[in-house]
Amino acid sequence: MNNKGLIKLFLVASILCFSVISQAQNHPGLILTKSGVEEIRTNLGSVPLFDQTLRDVKEEIDAEIATGIYMPIPKDYSGGYTHERHKRNFIVAQKAGVLFQILQDEKYAKYVRDMLFQYEAMYKDLPVHPQTRSYARGKLFWQCLNDSNWLVFMSQAYDTIYEWLSPSERQQLENNLFRPFADFISIENPQFYNRIHNHSTWGNAAVGMLGLVLDDQELIERALYGIENDGLEAGLKDNDGGFIKVEGQKAGFLANLEEPFSPDGYFTEGPYYQRYAMYPFLIFSLAMHNKKPELAVLEHKNGVLMKAVTALLNLSDADGEFFLLNDAQKGMSYKSRELVTAVDIAYYYGGFNPQLLDVAKAQNQVTLDQAGLAVAKDLHSGKAQTFIKKSVNLSDGPGGNQGGVSVIRYGNEDLSLVFKYTAHGLSHGHYDKLSFSLFEHGNEVLQDYGLVRFVNIEQKGGGNYLKENNTWAKQTVAHNTLVQNETSHFNGDYATGSQYHSFLHFYNDDNENIQIVSAKETNAYPGTELHRTMAMIKHHDFEKPFVLDLLKVSSKRKNQYDLPFYYLGQMIDTNFDYQSPQQLQALGKSNGYQHLYLEGKGSAAGDNVQFTWLGNHKYYTLTSVVDQADELLLTRLGANDPKFNLRRDAGFMLRRKNTSNTVFASIIEPHGSYSPVTELSLNSNSNVDRINVVRDDKHYTAVDIKTVNGGQMLLIVANTDANDSKSHRIKISNTTYKWQGPFFLKVN
């Protein structure tokens, strides 16, 4: 290359370098950008949803400014006044900074500045929080997690007023507040910061957001890659029994992006905590995209964050409420503020999927930034398409090979079956291999309990997890899955359970008349294999699809097997007799059984039992194949619960004793309705005449279903070879059946 070429190359490199430096030092530049703010100002008054959101936020923040700034000395758990006040402060400060940029009214900048300087005056002498429950106590809050929430939001607020402040003001805030704050939640608390968990994701994002505002490369690298020498011993655990450090495990934001997410976008802790973690994941990734685009953090792991938003939306019911996998609170939905941010970012930076606009319309608000403006403009232009939730099979684990979760749907979410065969799910996981729940429209039919926690309700344990979360919600008997010898999967041991996962046998949603999933668990009970196949089937004798549940148990010794079904509603009828005790007693002494009252006990007169209940004005019948020695137990939650921390939910349990190999075959059938207005009861009886297991061995399990109208179905499952191209030929009752693939359905 000649001298002219070298000079030209040097000039290009210099321009690029200057461009990167200028981009890094532009403020605002994290989420709002200067060009984005100009575009927003240009469009004010012409984009209805954006304008309405802006009016709502302005009204909210103006009221806060009129009230004044409150800076109480921290003392409370979540739900208490000091906790909620400081939480309110960081949310309000972030919004006020956005208003300053959009409306150019200095009162908002002054409000943010005054709040930050009050925190600066408080923080330099602030001790650790007086509440000692957390494994990583914060200063403003009882745990470093909430301190990290504060810094994620306050970094955004600081970015919006950065250029408005004087250099001396910035230096004072950075030296006395921001840098010490970042060091405290990271270097001084490596047990919080340097792990794979939603906690550390917030910590990493907090330090990284501040690093981007300050253009501090050391803070940015600390965020992305963690602390190199953290001094932590492998095997260290947190309050929930979850591992803080695992030998050879990476740390930092990128590790937290790689490890918990599967290639499909499923987050191993479950949708409730995925919803919570999506905010720091997306906000910091977007800030990196705006400030350090050359690192391509938003596109990391093949753009898994964009996939994660869609996966999360698919893990919700017809009302947008997230399915209860692992620790999860009922009612959390995609209308949460985290999902408003997630949907807007995914739309603008993930390819302008018009179905996301449908979700944004239901959320009825947008973020006050470039992404939110784009969503509001395209909604106003009529570009939205219906967000269609189809059946989906999502893998778990960083490589997608640690089990997964299937959601089988029919119709407009008329019926949704959620089948869980995942890895444990870190410290928020439950001992519930091969469990399921069932929904009709947005209503639970057979439920997962969720968590035992009254989030942010101070009167209930400071709004934190209650001891019953461990003694009940995490235990196997709390779920719709099999319990062996009244002992939870992996004996309820986190270290053991974290080593294993269930695995998919096959999944198929191609057939119009049957959608089916099959998975196995070989480690929950040493010497026992659980193989559960669940299918949703359409048949002309049924007004709605029904669920067929085949749970095959193979064991080297005889055991007691319990299979509970936690129905929501009022028991209507049974085809078996039962006795109710005059005095209630707990069903057992441990592993969750100590919390179940035995309200009734019966036995089967034949080889099929039926149990019908009424829930949400609809009838449901469980029909199960039983042995004559089986016990039929009616249970209710609430034993050994003097503080009434548990809901008084009902259950129906099949108990089979002194058995090694067996099959639990059941049908869950939605049918009919009852109107309290017209007082009309329609189709209140089951359409199932009987169900029989007509073959069960190592290679095949087959069930025959007869309807009251004379219809008949035969389902055969290949237990060992699930290859789609495998040809099968077996004989049942003098009839030979031939097919290809892992299952066969014959309908008459």
XYZ file of C-alpha atoms in Angstrom:
748
model
C 0.000 0.000 0.000
C 1.394 3.487 -0.928
C 1.563 6.495 1.413
C -1.681 7.950 0.046
C -3.471 4.697 0.842
C -2.034 4.616 4.364
C -3.105 8.210 4.994
C -6.604 7.439 3.724
C -6.818 4.347 5.958
C -5.610 6.411 8.941
C -8.235 9.091 8.287
C -11.042 6.526 8.019
C -9.906 4.839 11.236
C -9.700 8.216 12.979
C -13.204 9.163 11.847
C -14.573 5.810 13.026
C -12.769 6.150 16.346
C -14.060 9.702 16.799
C -17.560 8.519 15.866
C -17.460 5.753 18.472
C -16.104 8.126 21.136
C -18.727 10.748 20.313
C -21.455 8.132 20.369
C -20.270 6.877 23.760
C -20.274 10.385 25.238
C -23.645 11.529 23.885
C -26.335 12.137 26.492
C -28.993 10.955 26.539
C -27.720 7.799 24.905
C -28.805 4.761 26.907
C -32.442 4.204 25.932
C -33.455 7.645 24.756
C -31.055 9.048 22.169
C -30.696 12.593 20.886
C -32.036 11.659 17.480
C -34.820 9.678 19.103
C -35.843 12.625 21.247
C -35.983 14.866 18.178
C -38.202 12.353 16.387
C -40.514 12.158 19.407
C -40.842 15.938 19.635
C -41.599 16.128 15.920
C -44.458 13.622 16.261
C -46.080 14.979 19.427
C -49.806 15.486 18.988
C -50.156 13.077 16.074
C -49.735 9.630 17.676
C -52.686 8.976 20.030
C -51.347 6.145 22.205
C -47.963 7.815 22.662
C -49.615 11.140 23.447
C -51.952 9.503 25.958
C -49.057 7.710 27.672
C -47.150 10.992 27.832
C -50.156 12.756 29.385
C -50.582 9.977 31.951
C -46.909 10.053 32.921
C -46.867 13.857 33.108
C -49.905 13.861 35.387
C -48.279 11.213 37.599
C -44.922 13.003 37.887
C -46.423 16.453 38.342
C -48.327 15.085 41.330
C -45.102 13.639 42.754
C -43.258 16.925 42.302
C -46.068 18.779 44.063
C -45.874 16.330 46.965
C -42.121 16.705 47.397
C -39.183 14.330 47.768
C -39.217 11.844 50.648
C -36.011 10.158 51.734
C -36.745 7.929 54.766
C -33.975 6.017 56.532
C -34.262 2.405 55.279
C -35.700 -0.091 57.754
C -38.492 -2.163 56.138
C -38.826 -5.328 54.127
C -40.695 -5.212 50.804
C -44.162 -3.782 51.261
C -43.086 -1.542 54.121
C -43.092 2.243 53.837
C -39.357 2.859 53.459
C -39.005 0.077 50.866
C -41.938 1.261 48.798
C -40.882 4.919 49.046
C -37.381 4.327 47.719
C -38.801 2.040 45.023
C -41.222 4.784 44.059
C -38.380 7.294 43.960
C -36.328 5.485 41.343
C -39.338 4.834 39.119
C -40.427 8.458 39.340
C -36.908 9.794 38.725
C -36.561 7.783 35.510
C -39.901 9.064 34.236
C -39.111 12.650 35.227
C -35.864 12.498 33.251
C -37.740 11.316 30.176
C -40.230 14.177 30.546
C -37.347 16.657 30.751
C -35.953 15.402 27.461
C -39.274 15.345 25.629
C -40.926 18.470 27.045
C -37.723 20.488 27.691
C -39.156 21.706 30.993
C -36.364 22.231 33.527
C -38.605 21.521 36.507
C -38.194 17.820 35.743
C -34.403 18.072 35.570
C -34.343 19.996 38.865
C -36.508 17.316 40.471
C -34.140 14.536 39.379
C -31.090 16.558 40.423
C -32.506 17.362 43.851
C -33.424 13.721 44.448
C -29.971 12.515 43.434
C -28.250 14.986 45.737
C -30.462 13.934 48.631
C -29.383 10.343 47.948
C -25.765 11.517 47.717
C -26.058 13.131 51.159
C -27.651 9.985 52.623
C -25.625 7.262 50.937
C -22.078 8.156 51.937
C -22.817 7.403 55.608
C -25.524 4.783 55.117
C -24.897 1.395 56.795
C -26.136 -1.910 55.420
C -29.862 -2.449 55.761
C -30.980 -3.411 59.312
C -33.051 -6.400 58.137
C -30.801 -9.464 58.075
C -32.798 -12.047 56.113
C -30.983 -11.727 52.782
C -27.751 -13.482 51.803
C -26.745 -10.108 50.285
C -28.088 -7.153 52.236
C -28.425 -3.851 50.442
C -28.279 -0.366 51.867
C -31.385 1.373 50.557
C -33.240 -1.938 50.512
C -33.117 -5.188 52.461
C -31.367 -6.969 49.590
C -28.852 -5.996 46.937
C -31.378 -7.043 44.306
C -33.519 -3.984 45.016
C -30.481 -1.735 45.278
C -29.659 -2.910 41.756
C -33.189 -2.042 40.625
C -32.510 1.454 41.924
C -29.274 1.837 39.978
C -30.745 0.511 36.710
C -33.460 3.173 36.832
C -31.337 5.963 38.321
C -28.660 5.480 35.667
C -31.313 6.242 33.078
C -32.457 9.289 35.043
C -28.854 10.507 35.342
C -28.305 10.031 31.609
C -31.240 12.308 30.790
C -29.930 15.242 32.855
C -26.185 14.572 32.448
C -25.482 17.471 30.083
C -27.775 19.794 32.029
C -25.716 19.320 35.201
C -22.462 21.199 35.779
C -19.149 19.265 35.730
C -18.736 19.806 39.474
C -22.232 18.436 40.163
C -21.506 15.373 38.078
C -18.211 14.800 39.862
C -19.865 15.021 43.272
C -22.633 12.576 42.350
C -20.275 10.136 40.707
C -17.652 10.166 43.473
C -20.019 10.078 46.446
C -23.034 8.179 45.141
C -22.844 6.335 41.848
C -19.388 4.733 41.939
C -19.636 3.673 45.608
C -23.118 2.320 44.878
C -21.853 0.227 41.953
C -18.885 -1.054 43.952
C -21.122 -2.029 46.863
C -23.485 -4.237 44.856
C -20.620 -5.844 42.938
C -17.143 -5.909 44.503
C -18.435 -5.774 48.090
C -21.154 -8.371 47.416
C -19.706 -10.886 44.949
C -22.033 -13.594 46.308
C -24.871 -11.547 44.838
C -23.159 -10.236 41.740
C -21.089 -13.129 40.438
C -23.623 -15.875 39.820
C -26.171 -17.178 37.318
C -29.525 -15.884 38.557
C -32.046 -13.137 37.897
C -30.555 -11.375 40.958
C -27.124 -11.020 39.398
C -28.632 -10.073 36.041
C -30.047 -6.989 37.711
C -26.680 -6.338 39.384
C -24.729 -6.743 36.158
C -27.136 -4.483 34.267
C -26.989 -1.854 37.015
C -23.194 -1.622 36.963
C -23.188 -1.714 33.160
C -25.783 1.026 32.776
C -23.754 3.304 35.023
C -20.596 2.377 33.151
C -22.202 3.448 29.885
C -23.348 6.788 31.310
C -19.847 7.475 32.633
C -18.136 5.897 29.612
C -16.154 3.814 32.126
C -14.713 0.764 30.395
C -13.826 -0.985 33.668
C -17.419 -0.855 34.880
C -18.686 -2.035 31.492
C -16.330 -5.028 31.501
C -17.256 -5.793 35.112
C -20.867 -5.871 33.996
C -20.294 -8.044 30.942
C -17.837 -10.538 32.420
C -18.230 -10.356 36.189
C -15.538 -10.100 38.856
C -12.494 -12.175 37.965
C -11.298 -13.059 41.474
C -14.386 -13.079 43.673
C -13.002 -15.175 46.551
C -16.130 -17.331 46.674
C -16.016 -21.047 47.365
C -17.771 -23.480 45.034
C -20.971 -24.869 46.546
C -21.919 -21.683 48.421
C -25.735 -21.338 48.651
C -28.259 -18.523 49.062
C -31.293 -18.282 51.363
C -33.394 -20.481 49.068
C -30.777 -23.222 48.908
C -29.704 -22.242 45.389
C -26.066 -22.444 44.379
C -24.172 -19.166 44.279
C -21.040 -20.578 42.720
C -20.606 -23.718 40.644
C -17.154 -24.961 39.678
C -16.125 -23.649 36.273
C -19.166 -21.420 35.892
C -18.783 -18.069 34.163
C -20.191 -14.840 35.592
C -21.387 -11.507 34.302
C -24.175 -10.301 32.066
C -23.193 -12.334 29.004
C -23.010 -15.535 31.069
C -26.454 -14.766 32.460
C -27.642 -14.326 28.904
C -26.100 -17.600 27.747
C -26.866 -20.003 30.607
C -30.527 -19.536 31.692
C -31.973 -19.102 28.184
C -32.528 -21.987 25.829
C -32.086 -21.372 22.087
C -35.920 -21.147 21.924
C -35.966 -18.262 24.419
C -37.290 -20.220 27.420
C -35.843 -18.940 30.707
C -35.047 -21.788 33.075
C -36.488 -20.075 36.176
C -39.922 -19.969 34.527
C -42.085 -17.212 32.997
C -42.778 -15.333 36.242
C -39.095 -14.633 36.796
C -38.420 -14.333 33.089
C -40.893 -11.442 33.090
C -38.966 -9.833 35.961
C -35.544 -10.379 34.384
C -36.532 -9.284 30.880
C -36.308 -5.636 31.924
C -32.591 -5.601 32.845
C -31.764 -8.027 30.028
C -33.369 -5.838 27.401
C -32.633 -2.407 28.855
C -28.911 -3.024 29.262
C -28.669 -4.821 25.914
C -30.410 -1.895 24.240
C -28.133 0.585 26.022
C -25.134 -1.397 24.756
C -26.676 -1.365 21.277
C -26.916 2.419 21.416
C -23.539 3.108 23.060
C -21.354 0.146 22.084
C -22.957 -1.320 18.960
C -19.715 -3.003 17.939
C -20.166 -5.522 20.795
C -23.571 -6.663 19.431
C -24.961 -7.511 22.870
C -28.567 -7.181 21.699
C -27.863 -9.862 19.073
C -25.949 -12.152 21.476
C -26.689 -15.890 21.305
C -28.390 -15.639 17.926
C -30.721 -12.891 19.106
C -32.161 -15.003 21.899
C -33.700 -11.997 23.658
C -36.053 -11.336 20.752
C -37.046 -15.018 20.792
C -37.490 -14.795 24.560
C -40.171 -12.128 24.251
C -42.228 -14.306 21.904
C -41.639 -17.387 24.065
C -42.794 -15.506 27.136
C -45.948 -14.277 25.443
C -46.701 -17.866 24.402
C -46.396 -18.918 28.041
C -49.522 -16.983 28.956
C -53.201 -17.880 29.035
C -56.039 -16.295 27.065
C -56.040 -13.324 29.459
C -52.299 -12.785 29.107
C -51.534 -14.184 32.576
C -48.345 -16.252 32.782
C -48.490 -19.968 33.425
C -47.346 -20.991 36.899
C -44.072 -22.810 36.286
C -41.817 -22.909 39.381
C -42.152 -20.003 41.836
C -44.847 -17.789 40.365
C -47.636 -15.530 41.560
C -51.070 -15.961 40.067
C -52.266 -13.032 37.990
C -48.927 -11.703 36.726
C -49.430 -10.878 33.068
C -47.980 -9.275 29.957
C -49.600 -6.022 31.068
C -46.777 -5.564 33.588
C -44.397 -2.654 33.035
C -41.550 -5.051 32.214
C -43.520 -6.532 29.335
C -44.542 -3.137 27.996
C -40.826 -2.439 27.651
C -40.134 -5.919 26.250
C -42.854 -5.786 23.597
C -41.870 -2.314 22.396
C -38.168 -3.196 22.177
C -38.887 -6.519 20.475
C -41.093 -4.779 17.910
C -38.703 -1.959 17.053
C -35.409 -3.830 17.214
C -36.633 -7.319 16.378
C -38.160 -6.983 12.941
C -41.489 -5.121 13.323
C -43.639 -8.207 13.935
C -47.212 -6.883 13.467
C -48.594 -9.438 15.934
C -46.697 -7.695 18.734
C -48.790 -4.609 18.033
C -51.840 -6.618 19.095
C -50.234 -7.212 22.498
C -49.265 -3.537 22.742
C -52.874 -2.605 22.046
C -53.989 -4.771 24.986
C -51.315 -3.183 27.172
C -52.732 0.237 26.230
C -49.476 2.068 26.904
C -46.030 2.390 25.368
C -42.554 3.332 26.490
C -41.672 6.993 26.063
C -38.795 6.384 23.680
C -38.093 5.585 20.029
C -39.430 2.031 20.335
C -42.644 3.135 22.011
C -43.145 5.821 19.388
C -42.749 3.272 16.584
C -45.278 0.944 18.220
C -47.798 3.755 18.748
C -47.372 5.059 15.185
C -47.864 1.636 13.602
C -50.854 0.904 15.802
C -52.365 4.197 14.677
C -51.641 3.228 11.056
C -53.594 -0.009 11.443
C -50.673 -2.374 11.012
C -51.588 -4.650 13.940
C -52.333 -8.320 13.333
C -53.892 -10.709 15.839
C -51.309 -12.354 18.103
C -52.069 -16.031 17.590
C -50.919 -18.406 20.292
C -50.374 -21.809 18.761
C -49.198 -25.031 20.309
C -45.508 -24.771 21.093
C -42.710 -26.930 22.457
C -39.932 -24.896 24.113
C -36.617 -26.465 25.043
C -34.805 -25.787 28.330
C -31.087 -25.409 29.017
C -28.385 -23.301 27.337
C -28.053 -25.820 24.507
C -31.744 -26.712 24.388
C -31.072 -30.243 25.628
C -32.299 -30.113 29.230
C -35.964 -30.973 28.837
C -38.562 -28.339 28.159
C -42.172 -27.259 28.409
C -45.016 -27.885 25.964
C -48.194 -25.861 25.570
C -50.909 -27.608 23.576
C -53.809 -25.443 22.446
C -57.033 -25.985 20.561
C -59.166 -23.260 19.035
C -59.006 -19.701 20.274
C -57.370 -20.925 23.457
C -60.564 -22.784 24.293
C -58.342 -25.341 25.973
C -54.648 -25.025 26.871
C -52.557 -27.844 28.319
C -49.227 -26.927 29.930
C -46.837 -29.875 30.327
C -43.569 -29.364 32.237
C -40.538 -31.603 31.735
C -37.810 -29.032 32.370
C -34.565 -28.799 34.293
C -34.948 -27.774 37.931
C -35.022 -24.012 37.321
C -32.304 -22.794 39.706
C -33.324 -21.798 43.239
C -36.877 -20.952 42.146
C -37.472 -24.476 40.825
C -40.013 -26.977 42.158
C -39.804 -30.765 42.527
C -42.479 -31.452 39.949
C -41.158 -33.511 37.075
C -43.747 -34.283 34.381
C -46.396 -32.080 35.988
C -49.185 -30.324 34.104
C -51.907 -27.727 34.394
C -55.009 -27.131 32.299
C -56.831 -23.945 31.287
C -60.084 -23.198 29.503
C -59.991 -19.712 28.038
C -58.313 -17.746 30.852
C -59.562 -19.954 33.686
C -57.636 -22.638 35.552
C -59.219 -26.081 35.380
C -56.440 -28.087 37.016
C -54.003 -25.760 38.717
C -50.392 -25.411 39.672
C -50.296 -23.790 43.124
C -47.535 -21.318 42.286
C -45.604 -19.698 45.133
C -46.405 -19.126 48.798
C -45.704 -15.453 49.057
C -47.787 -12.322 49.363
C -45.548 -10.087 47.247
C -45.030 -6.650 48.818
C -47.716 -7.261 51.458
C -45.843 -6.296 54.612
C -48.168 -8.133 57.024
C -47.260 -11.469 55.449
C -43.613 -11.985 56.302
C -42.504 -8.603 55.019
C -43.784 -9.476 51.567
C -41.159 -12.216 51.222
C -41.303 -15.967 50.677
C -42.989 -17.781 53.545
C -41.756 -21.069 54.995
C -44.712 -22.855 53.401
C -43.137 -22.191 50.013
C -40.620 -24.884 50.914
C -42.890 -27.132 52.964
C -45.738 -27.062 50.430
C -45.385 -25.234 47.092
C -42.047 -26.741 46.079
C -42.944 -30.267 47.162
C -44.055 -32.806 44.564
C -47.447 -33.496 46.145
C -48.413 -29.863 45.521
C -48.461 -30.572 41.766
C -50.423 -32.699 39.343
C -47.759 -35.384 39.066
C -46.770 -38.689 40.629
C -45.408 -39.043 44.165
C -43.680 -42.248 45.219
C -43.807 -43.360 48.863
C -44.911 -39.884 50.025
C -41.453 -38.540 49.142
C -40.742 -35.636 46.819
C -38.712 -35.995 43.646
C -34.975 -36.137 44.372
C -35.980 -36.388 48.039
C -36.542 -32.633 47.893
C -32.792 -32.008 47.649
C -31.796 -29.046 45.504
C -28.237 -30.184 44.817
C -29.466 -33.535 43.521
C -32.383 -32.144 41.525
C -30.158 -29.570 39.852
C -28.065 -32.305 38.265
C -30.908 -33.786 36.240
C -33.689 -32.976 33.846
C -36.508 -34.858 32.189
C -36.230 -35.500 28.466
C -38.595 -35.358 25.555
C -39.723 -38.641 24.026
C -41.724 -37.010 21.258
C -43.943 -34.033 20.454
C -46.411 -33.676 17.604
C -48.955 -30.948 16.856
C -49.425 -31.658 13.135
C -52.616 -33.738 13.330
C -55.994 -32.007 13.251
C -57.536 -34.545 15.644
C -54.708 -35.083 18.117
C -51.866 -33.042 19.549
C -49.542 -35.038 21.760
C -46.418 -34.790 23.891
C -44.492 -37.528 25.673
C -41.563 -37.228 28.106
C -39.602 -39.380 30.544
C -38.039 -38.881 33.956
C -35.478 -41.435 35.136
C -33.795 -39.778 38.114
C -36.539 -38.395 40.386
C -36.734 -41.759 42.171
C -33.686 -44.052 41.832
C -34.757 -47.329 40.273
C -38.032 -45.894 38.922
C -38.827 -44.526 35.472
C -41.758 -42.189 34.915
C -43.086 -41.870 31.382
C -45.975 -39.487 30.840
C -47.832 -38.979 27.589
C -50.470 -36.283 27.319
C -52.716 -35.768 24.319
C -55.490 -33.381 23.419
C -58.003 -35.171 21.200
C -60.987 -34.040 19.123
C -63.884 -36.482 18.553
C -67.371 -35.965 17.164
C -69.023 -37.387 20.319
C -67.507 -34.592 22.443
C -68.515 -30.941 22.296
C -64.940 -29.915 23.158
C -61.516 -31.553 22.899
C -60.530 -33.692 25.877
C -57.174 -34.519 27.471
C -55.850 -38.067 27.647
C -53.219 -38.622 30.344
C -51.066 -41.774 30.361
C -48.543 -42.040 33.177
C -46.506 -45.226 32.937
C -44.429 -46.182 35.993
C -41.674 -48.795 35.860
C -39.861 -49.650 39.083
C -37.480 -52.282 40.377
C -39.504 -52.657 43.579
C -43.010 -52.240 44.913
C -44.057 -48.773 46.047
C -47.005 -46.605 46.973
C -47.943 -44.199 44.174
C -50.054 -41.076 44.652
C -51.384 -39.066 41.712
C -53.185 -35.852 42.745
C -55.380 -33.620 40.600
C -55.917 -30.105 41.979
C -59.229 -28.991 40.539
C -60.744 -25.537 40.934
C -64.455 -25.586 41.587
C -67.186 -27.445 43.422
C -67.400 -31.230 43.456
C -70.675 -32.268 41.777
C -70.741 -36.036 41.493
C -68.760 -39.274 41.722
C -69.477 -42.853 40.670
C -67.902 -44.204 43.860
C -68.853 -44.156 47.516
C -66.705 -42.371 50.063
C -66.704 -41.607 53.767
C -65.942 -38.239 55.346
C -64.296 -38.217 58.792
C -65.909 -36.274 61.601
C -62.511 -34.918 62.589
C -59.977 -33.823 60.006
C -56.439 -35.185 60.124
C -53.381 -34.415 58.030
C -52.679 -36.919 55.258
C -49.029 -37.264 56.289
C -46.200 -35.802 58.322
C -43.776 -34.314 55.790
C -42.986 -33.544 52.131
C -46.138 -31.421 51.826
C -48.491 -34.141 53.066
C -48.589 -32.430 56.471
C -50.514 -29.582 54.831
C -53.256 -31.744 53.272
C -56.420 -32.572 55.199
C -58.081 -35.869 54.317
C -61.726 -34.886 53.783
C -62.946 -38.124 52.272
C -61.838 -41.639 51.385
C -63.429 -44.104 48.988
C -62.779 -47.135 46.837
C -63.808 -48.110 43.336
C -66.678 -50.478 42.606
C -65.360 -51.163 39.092
C -62.327 -50.545 36.927
C -63.228 -46.907 36.083
C -63.887 -44.022 38.462
C -65.445 -40.695 37.559
C -65.184 -37.424 39.428
C -67.156 -34.379 38.204
C -66.790 -30.774 39.332
C -68.210 -27.380 38.354
C -65.794 -24.504 37.847
C -66.378 -21.110 36.205
C -69.883 -22.253 35.200
C -68.502 -25.232 33.253
C -68.500 -28.954 34.002
C -65.408 -31.155 34.015
C -65.100 -34.903 34.555
C -62.008 -36.919 35.372
C -62.353 -40.553 34.300
C -59.564 -42.878 35.456
C -58.675 -46.544 35.153
C -58.266 -48.006 38.644
C -57.531 -51.235 40.425
C -60.046 -52.403 43.008
C -57.457 -51.950 45.745
C -56.864 -48.297 44.829
C -57.777 -45.663 47.391
C -59.633 -42.550 46.257
C -58.773 -39.590 48.458
C -60.515 -36.223 48.722
C -58.078 -33.660 50.096
C -58.027 -30.007 51.053
C -55.086 -27.743 51.724
C -54.730 -26.031 55.097
C -53.462 -28.499 57.680
C -50.652 -27.300 59.964
C -51.094 -23.761 58.714
C -51.955 -21.672 61.793
C -51.285 -18.337 60.055
C -53.510 -19.174 57.068
C -50.687 -18.658 54.596
C -52.115 -21.343 52.283
C -55.252 -21.238 50.170
C -57.869 -23.852 51.094
C -57.705 -25.590 47.702
C -59.261 -28.988 47.027
C -57.773 -32.048 45.371
C -58.666 -35.553 44.221
C -55.924 -38.155 44.642
C -55.520 -41.648 43.250
C -53.469 -43.890 45.567
C -52.070 -47.216 44.386
C -50.144 -49.339 46.895
C -47.770 -52.284 46.789
C -47.121 -51.946 43.062
C -43.979 -51.864 40.935
C -45.021 -51.416 37.289
C -48.320 -49.739 36.484
C -50.142 -47.241 34.282
C -52.367 -44.387 35.404
C -54.720 -43.715 32.499
C -57.129 -40.804 32.760
C -59.324 -38.512 30.684
C -59.994 -34.898 31.670
C -63.143 -33.875 29.837
C -64.677 -30.393 29.672
C -68.405 -30.495 28.972
C -71.583 -28.533 29.411
C -72.314 -25.403 31.359
C -74.444 -23.915 34.104
C -75.981 -20.436 34.037
C -76.766 -18.862 37.421
C -78.953 -16.345 35.553
C -81.203 -18.776 33.663
C -80.485 -21.555 36.191
C -80.114 -23.893 33.232
C -77.740 -26.859 33.446
C -76.586 -28.245 30.093
C -74.722 -31.487 29.333
C -73.675 -32.034 32.939
C -72.844 -35.723 32.429
C -69.654 -37.162 31.038
C -69.552 -38.449 27.477
C -67.006 -41.129 28.418
C -68.454 -44.607 28.858
C -65.180 -46.249 29.809
C -61.418 -46.246 29.284
C -59.298 -49.405 29.344
C -55.601 -50.117 29.148
C -55.591 -52.879 26.523
C -51.827 -53.313 26.312
C -48.864 -52.253 28.404
C -45.331 -53.585 28.123
C -41.822 -52.260 27.615
C -42.450 -51.318 23.994
C -46.100 -50.232 23.782
C -48.942 -48.827 25.834
C -52.431 -48.807 24.337
C -55.737 -47.474 25.643
C -59.230 -47.983 24.338
C -61.873 -45.277 24.879
C -65.607 -45.800 24.442
C -68.172 -42.999 24.459
C -71.764 -43.125 25.695
C -72.894 -42.640 22.070
C -71.055 -45.735 20.870
C -67.951 -44.056 19.539
C -64.554 -45.650 20.039
C -60.909 -44.564 19.972
C -57.663 -46.482 20.287
C -54.370 -44.747 21.070
C -51.104 -46.660 20.947
C -47.842 -45.115 22.181
C -44.425 -46.508 21.275
C -42.516 -46.444 24.564
C -38.992 -47.120 23.332
C -38.599 -45.910 19.736
C -39.932 -42.405 19.017
C -38.431 -42.102 15.539
C -40.888 -40.587 13.079
C -39.798 -42.994 10.351
C -39.992 -46.141 12.482
C -42.626 -48.660 11.325
C -44.635 -50.553 13.964
C -46.821 -53.633 13.841
C -48.601 -55.090 16.887
C -51.588 -57.271 17.623
C -54.301 -56.348 20.144
C -57.383 -58.588 20.677
C -56.880 -60.431 17.416
C -56.538 -57.214 15.433
C -53.238 -56.191 13.864
C -52.324 -52.508 13.771
C -49.619 -51.061 11.533
C -48.366 -47.487 11.513
C -45.292 -45.292 11.275
C -44.051 -42.925 13.987
C -44.220 -42.833 17.790
C -48.024 -43.013 18.167
C -51.163 -44.269 16.446
C -54.752 -43.052 16.828
C -57.734 -44.941 15.428
C -61.150 -43.295 15.605
C -64.537 -44.988 15.023
